[in-house]
Short mmCIF file of C-alpha atoms in Angstrom, two decimals:
data_model
loop_
_atom_site.label_atom_id
_atom_site.label_comp_id
_atom_site.label_asym_id
_atom_site.label_seq_id
_atom_site.Cartn_x
_atom_site.Cartn_y
_atom_site.Cartn_z
CA LEU A 6 0.00 0.00 0.00
CA ARG A 7 2.83 2.32 0.84
CA GLU A 8 4.51 1.69 -2.43
CA VAL A 9 1.20 2.23 -4.18
CA ALA A 10 0.67 5.38 -2.25
CA MET A 11 4.14 6.54 -3.02
CA ALA A 12 3.72 5.69 -6.62
CA SER A 13 0.64 7.79 -6.64
CA GLN A 14 2.60 10.82 -5.28
CA PRO A 15 3.97 13.36 -7.68
CA ILE A 16 7.56 12.80 -8.88
CA GLU A 17 8.77 16.11 -7.40
CA SER A 18 7.59 15.04 -3.96
CA VAL A 19 9.35 11.72 -4.17
CA MET A 20 12.67 13.37 -5.26
CA ALA A 21 12.40 15.85 -2.41
CA ASP A 22 11.98 13.07 0.10
CA ALA A 23 14.96 11.22 -1.34
CA SER A 24 17.12 14.32 -1.10
CA GLU A 25 16.17 14.87 2.53
CA GLU A 26 17.11 11.29 3.37
CA THR A 27 20.52 11.63 1.66
CA VAL A 28 21.33 14.88 3.52
CA GLY A 29 20.37 13.28 6.75
CA GLU A 30 22.68 10.39 6.14
CA LYS A 31 25.61 12.74 5.33
CA GLN A 32 25.02 14.76 8.46
CA GLU A 33 25.10 11.62 10.49
CA ASP A 34 28.50 10.73 8.93
CA ILE A 35 30.19 14.13 9.66
CA PRO A 36 30.63 13.74 13.45
CA GLU A 37 32.14 10.32 12.94
CA LYS A 38 34.63 11.65 10.28
CA VAL A 39 35.65 14.63 12.44
CA THR A 40 36.30 12.29 15.34
CA LYS A 41 38.55 10.11 13.18
CA ASP A 42 40.48 13.16 11.89
CA LYS A 43 41.11 14.35 15.42
CA GLU A 44 42.45 10.95 16.39
CA VAL A 45 44.86 10.99 13.44
CA VAL A 46 46.14 14.48 14.31
CA ALA A 47 46.60 13.44 17.90
CA GLU A 48 48.68 10.49 16.83
CA GLU A 49 50.93 12.71 14.60
CA ASN A 50 51.59 15.16 17.39
CA GLU A 51 54.48 14.22 19.68
CA LEU A 52 55.37 15.26 23.15
CA ILE A 53 58.93 16.65 23.14
CA ASP A 54 60.35 17.93 26.48
CA GLY A 55 56.76 18.43 27.65
CA LYS A 56 55.82 20.53 24.55
CA ILE A 57 53.26 19.61 21.93
CA VAL A 58 54.86 19.46 18.50
CA GLU A 59 52.70 19.68 15.44
CA ASN A 60 54.39 18.90 12.12
CA GLY A 61 57.84 19.48 13.68
CA LYS A 62 56.97 22.84 15.41
CA THR A 63 56.06 23.54 19.01
CA ALA A 64 53.05 25.55 19.81
CA ALA A 65 55.09 28.00 21.85
CA GLY A 66 58.06 28.20 19.47
CA ASP A 67 61.74 28.19 20.55
CA GLU A 68 63.25 29.96 23.55
CA ASN A 69 63.17 33.24 21.67
CA GLY A 70 59.53 32.76 20.70
CA ASN A 71 60.34 32.14 17.08
CA GLY A 72 59.15 29.32 14.94
CA GLY A 73 56.01 28.51 16.95
CA LEU A 74 52.62 27.63 15.56
CA SER A 75 50.88 30.62 14.16
CA ASP A 76 47.98 31.55 12.13
CA PRO A 77 47.62 29.17 9.22
CA SER A 78 47.16 32.09 6.94
CA ALA A 79 50.51 33.70 7.94
CA PRO A 80 53.48 32.80 5.63
CA GLU A 81 56.41 30.88 7.08
CA VAL A 82 59.59 33.04 7.18
CA PRO A 83 62.96 31.16 7.15
CA SER A 84 65.35 31.83 9.98
CA SER A 85 68.42 34.01 9.34
CA ASP A 86 70.65 31.39 11.04
CA VAL A 87 69.66 28.81 8.50
CA ASN A 88 70.56 31.17 5.65
CA GLY A 89 73.97 31.87 7.23
CA ASP A 90 74.77 28.18 7.55
CA SER A 91 73.83 27.57 3.93
CA ASP A 92 76.09 30.40 2.65
CA GLU A 93 78.98 29.10 4.72
CA ASN A 94 78.50 25.59 3.34
CA ILE A 95 78.43 26.96 -0.20
CA ARG A 96 81.63 28.91 0.36
CA GLU A 97 83.34 25.86 1.80
CA LEU A 98 82.27 23.76 -1.19
CA CYS A 99 83.49 26.44 -3.62
CA GLN A 100 86.86 26.58 -1.86
CA LYS A 101 87.08 22.79 -1.88
CA TYR A 102 86.25 22.59 -5.58
CA ALA A 103 88.69 25.42 -6.36
CA ALA A 104 91.46 23.58 -4.48
CA GLU A 105 90.64 20.36 -6.29
CA LEU A 106 90.69 22.24 -9.59
CA ARG A 107 94.11 23.73 -8.81
CA ASP A 108 95.45 20.29 -7.85
CA SER A 109 94.04 18.82 -11.06
CA LYS A 110 95.62 21.57 -13.17
CA ALA A 111 98.96 21.07 -11.42
CA MET A 112 98.75 17.32 -11.97
CA ILE A 113 97.89 17.85 -15.65
CA ALA A 114 100.84 20.23 -16.05
CA GLN A 115 103.16 17.73 -14.36
CA LEU A 116 101.91 14.96 -16.61
CA GLU A 117 102.45 17.17 -19.65
CA VAL A 118 106.02 17.91 -18.50
CA SER A 119 106.62 14.23 -17.87
CA ALA A 120 105.24 13.34 -21.27
CA SER A 121 107.39 16.02 -22.90
CA GLY A 122 110.45 14.79 -20.99
CA ALA A 123 109.76 11.23 -22.01
CA SER A 124 109.41 12.31 -25.64
CA ALA A 125 112.66 14.29 -25.43
CA ALA A 126 114.39 11.33 -23.78
CA ALA A 127 113.18 9.07 -26.56
CA ASP A 128 114.49 11.53 -29.16
CA LEU A 129 117.84 11.74 -27.38
CA GLU A 130 118.06 7.97 -27.19
CA ALA A 131 117.39 7.71 -30.90
CA GLU A 132 120.02 10.36 -31.64
CA LEU A 133 122.48 8.58 -29.37
CA ALA A 134 121.86 5.30 -31.18
CA ARG A 135 122.47 7.03 -34.51
CA LEU A 136 125.71 8.59 -33.27
CA ARG A 137 126.86 5.24 -31.93
CA ALA A 138 126.23 3.66 -35.30
CA GLU A 139 128.19 6.43 -37.02
CA PHE A 140 131.01 6.03 -34.49
CA ASP A 141 131.18 2.29 -35.09
CA ALA A 142 131.26 2.89 -38.84
CA CYS A 143 134.05 5.47 -38.46
CA LYS A 144 135.96 3.12 -36.19
CA SER A 145 135.71 0.34 -38.75
CA GLU A 146 136.93 2.70 -41.47
CA ARG A 147 139.78 3.86 -39.25
CA ASP A 148 140.83 0.27 -38.51
CA GLN A 149 140.73 -0.49 -42.21
CA CYS A 150 142.84 2.59 -42.93
CA PHE A 151 145.38 1.44 -40.35
CA LEU A 152 145.53 -1.98 -41.97
CA ASP A 153 145.96 -0.43 -45.41
CA ARG A 154 148.66 1.88 -44.07
CA ASP A 155 150.56 -1.02 -42.49
CA ASN A 156 150.29 -3.01 -45.71
CA LEU A 157 151.54 -0.06 -47.72
CA LYS A 158 154.42 0.44 -45.30
CA ALA A 159 155.35 -3.20 -45.57
CA GLN A 160 155.19 -3.03 -49.36
CA ALA A 161 157.25 0.17 -49.39
CA ALA A 162 159.84 -1.35 -47.07
CA ALA A 163 160.05 -4.46 -49.24
CA ALA A 164 160.37 -2.32 -52.37
CA ALA A 165 163.04 -0.16 -50.73
CA ALA A 166 164.97 -3.21 -49.60
CA ALA A 167 164.77 -4.68 -53.07
CA ALA A 168 165.83 -1.37 -54.64
CA GLU A 169 168.72 -1.02 -52.20
CA GLY A 170 169.83 -4.55 -53.01
CA ASP A 171 169.63 -3.79 -56.71
CA SER A 172 171.51 -0.53 -56.21
CA ARG A 173 174.25 -2.24 -54.31
CA ARG A 174 174.55 -4.94 -56.90
CA LYS A 175 174.64 -2.36 -59.69
CA SER A 176 177.08 -0.06 -57.88
CA GLY A 177 179.62 -2.86 -57.59
CA PHE A 178 180.65 -2.37 -53.95
CA VAL A 179 183.20 -5.04 -53.19
CA ARG A 180 184.78 -5.67 -49.83
CA MET A 181 188.21 -7.24 -50.32
CA THR A 182 191.47 -7.58 -48.46
CA PHE A 183 194.59 -6.79 -50.46
CA LYS A 184 198.22 -6.69 -49.85
CA SER A 185 199.56 -3.22 -49.27
CA THR A 186 201.48 -3.36 -52.54
CA ASP A 187 198.27 -3.91 -54.50
CA ILE A 188 195.92 -1.50 -52.71
CA ARG A 189 197.36 1.64 -54.30
CA THR A 190 197.07 0.20 -57.81
CA ILE A 191 193.40 -0.73 -57.33
CA LEU A 192 192.41 2.58 -55.72
CA MET A 193 193.99 4.54 -58.54
CA ARG A 194 191.57 2.84 -60.96
CA TYR A 195 188.27 3.23 -59.09
CA ALA A 196 186.47 5.79 -57.00
CA PHE A 197 185.89 4.72 -53.41
CA HIS A 198 184.11 5.58 -50.15
CA MET A 199 186.12 6.35 -47.01
CA THR A 200 184.33 5.11 -43.88
CA PHE A 201 185.77 5.48 -40.37
CA ARG A 202 185.30 2.03 -38.83
CA LEU A 203 184.80 3.16 -35.23
CA SER A 204 181.71 5.27 -36.10
CA SER A 205 180.78 3.83 -39.52
CA MET A 206 180.53 7.41 -40.77
CA ALA A 207 181.54 8.27 -44.32
CA LEU A 208 183.89 11.12 -45.15
CA THR A 209 181.84 13.72 -47.03
CA GLU A 210 182.81 16.91 -48.86
CA ARG A 211 180.29 19.72 -49.07
CA GLY A 212 181.02 23.33 -49.89
CA GLY A 213 184.76 22.87 -49.58
CA LYS A 214 184.53 21.49 -46.05
CA LEU A 215 184.81 18.00 -44.56
CA TYR A 216 182.06 16.21 -42.65
CA LEU A 217 181.45 12.72 -41.27
CA GLU A 218 177.94 11.57 -42.22
CA GLU A 219 176.08 8.35 -42.69
CA LYS A 220 176.73 6.72 -46.00
CA ARG A 221 173.77 7.28 -48.29
CA ALA A 222 172.17 4.48 -50.26
CA ASP A 223 172.14 6.67 -53.34
CA ILE A 224 175.66 7.08 -54.62
CA THR A 225 176.70 10.75 -54.77
CA ASP A 226 180.03 12.30 -55.76
CA ASP A 227 180.37 14.21 -52.46
CA GLN A 228 181.06 10.89 -50.68
CA LEU A 229 183.35 9.46 -53.38
CA TRP A 230 187.17 9.88 -53.49
CA ASN A 231 189.96 9.18 -55.94
CA LEU A 232 193.64 8.38 -55.42
CA LYS A 233 196.20 10.05 -57.67
CA ASP A 234 199.94 10.05 -56.92
CA ASP A 235 199.20 9.18 -53.25
CA THR A 236 196.90 12.23 -53.04
CA ILE A 237 193.30 11.66 -51.92
CA ILE A 238 191.03 13.90 -54.04
CA SER A 239 187.29 14.59 -53.71
CA LYS A 240 185.37 13.55 -56.82
CA SER A 241 182.85 16.36 -56.39
CA SER A 242 185.29 19.28 -55.89
CA ASN A 243 188.70 17.95 -57.11
CA MET A 244 190.18 19.24 -53.85
CA ALA A 245 192.72 17.19 -51.88
CA LEU A 246 193.09 16.20 -48.22
CA GLU A 247 195.85 18.34 -46.70
CA VAL A 248 197.43 18.76 -43.26
CA SER A 249 196.91 22.35 -42.10
CA GLY A 250 200.17 24.25 -41.79
CA GLY A 251 202.10 21.55 -43.61
CA SER A 252 203.73 20.28 -40.39
CA ALA A 253 203.51 16.91 -38.68
CA LYS A 254 201.92 17.88 -35.38
CA LYS A 255 199.57 15.88 -33.23
CA ASN A 256 195.99 17.12 -33.47
CA ALA A 257 196.80 19.10 -36.58
CA GLU A 258 193.55 19.59 -38.47
CA ILE A 259 192.95 18.16 -41.91
CA LYS A 260 191.34 20.41 -44.51
CA LEU A 261 190.56 20.49 -48.22
CA SER A 262 192.88 22.36 -50.51
CA LYS A 263 193.66 22.61 -54.19
CA ALA A 264 195.71 19.62 -55.31
CA SER A 265 199.38 20.60 -55.45
CA GLY A 266 201.28 17.33 -54.91
CA SER A 267 202.96 18.62 -51.70
CA ALA A 268 203.98 16.30 -48.88
CA ALA A 269 201.14 17.66 -46.78
CA GLN A 270 198.72 16.09 -49.31
CA LYS A 271 200.31 12.66 -49.64
CA TRP A 272 199.11 9.60 -47.73
CA GLY A 273 200.26 6.07 -47.32
CA ILE A 274 197.50 3.42 -47.31
CA GLY A 275 198.32 0.29 -45.29
CA ALA A 276 196.75 -3.16 -45.37
CA ASP A 277 195.60 -2.57 -41.76
CA GLY A 278 193.37 0.32 -42.94
CA LEU A 279 195.51 3.08 -41.46
CA LEU A 280 196.20 6.21 -43.48
CA THR A 281 199.61 7.61 -42.66
CA SER A 282 200.76 11.15 -43.49
CA GLU A 283 203.94 11.45 -45.50
CA LEU A 284 205.00 14.26 -43.12
CA GLY A 285 205.69 11.82 -40.30
CA ASP A 286 204.55 8.74 -38.41
CA LEU A 287 201.12 10.23 -37.70
CA VAL A 288 197.84 8.72 -38.88
CA LEU A 289 194.51 10.14 -40.04
CA ASP A 290 192.16 10.05 -37.02
CA VAL A 291 188.80 11.50 -35.89
CA LYS A 292 188.59 13.58 -32.73
CA ASP A 293 185.46 15.43 -31.61
CA GLY A 294 183.97 14.91 -35.06
CA LYS A 295 186.94 16.46 -36.87
CA LEU A 296 189.75 14.95 -38.96
CA VAL A 297 193.14 15.36 -37.29
CA LEU A 298 196.60 13.84 -37.20
CA ASN A 299 197.21 11.58 -34.23
CA ASP A 300 199.76 9.19 -32.85
CA ARG A 301 199.29 5.55 -33.59
CA ASP A 302 197.36 3.83 -30.82
CA LYS A 303 196.95 0.10 -30.93
CA LEU A 304 194.15 0.27 -28.35
CA SER A 305 192.07 2.70 -30.45
CA ARG A 306 190.29 2.19 -33.72
CA GLN A 307 191.98 4.51 -36.18
CA ASP A 308 191.44 2.44 -39.30
CA TRP A 309 189.31 3.20 -42.38
CA ASP A 310 187.26 1.12 -44.78
CA LEU A 311 187.85 1.97 -48.41
CA GLN A 312 184.87 0.68 -50.42
CA ILE A 313 185.32 0.67 -54.18
CA HIS A 314 182.58 2.05 -56.43
CA GLN A 315 182.60 0.83 -60.02
#
């Protein structure tokens, strides 16, 4: 019957009734929801040192009265201490990063120097290796030059020895021992060298003066002498050996003079190699590098070698 009665009511009336019922239900739910919200807020609040903290702030604020709960409509102003700490932290970070940047730059520069030094060292090592190779090559060439020089010296010495042997064979030097009666005849036919046996020095004429020098391998007229009428004459100057002053005195010097056939220019040639002046019993000797007359001395070498040149 109710449903019939309701169905018979106008639609507007039914909708009004339904709206009133819905509002009533919502109003009944509000107290329950408010109660639950208060319980949640109470659980979020904490008791710190006897102060109620809501969302991390006390109702009364800090000791200075700052930072407490205020009107929800008032904007929250940050503390100046917080800003100071942030600036200090930023400065410290900037300084830290700047120091790290400097250290990095220094490390990079050091690495660049090390790399440059390593490259230079490698270049120097390569240059040193090249110089060593050149030195070894030069040393080999030098050793080869020394070998060639020694070979050439040996060849030159052999050639000189052969030439000297040929020269001696061609010159016809003959060493012979004759009787005193035959020596003069032979010497008058051939030119000869006069060599003092004690020093092996050859009597040499040069510029009209007498010298004792080593006998040269090449035959020259200044070391050759001829015998004519017992007078010893230089082949190069045609001047004769003569006793200075023309008197038989010990240590009288012998000089070269124009051949005259005087007694001061005549010499006796013995088989013992002694040359005796016709002025007296004095022989041709060498004293202090000069030709002089001297007494015979059996303990001294006063003899001469007369080597014939043909």
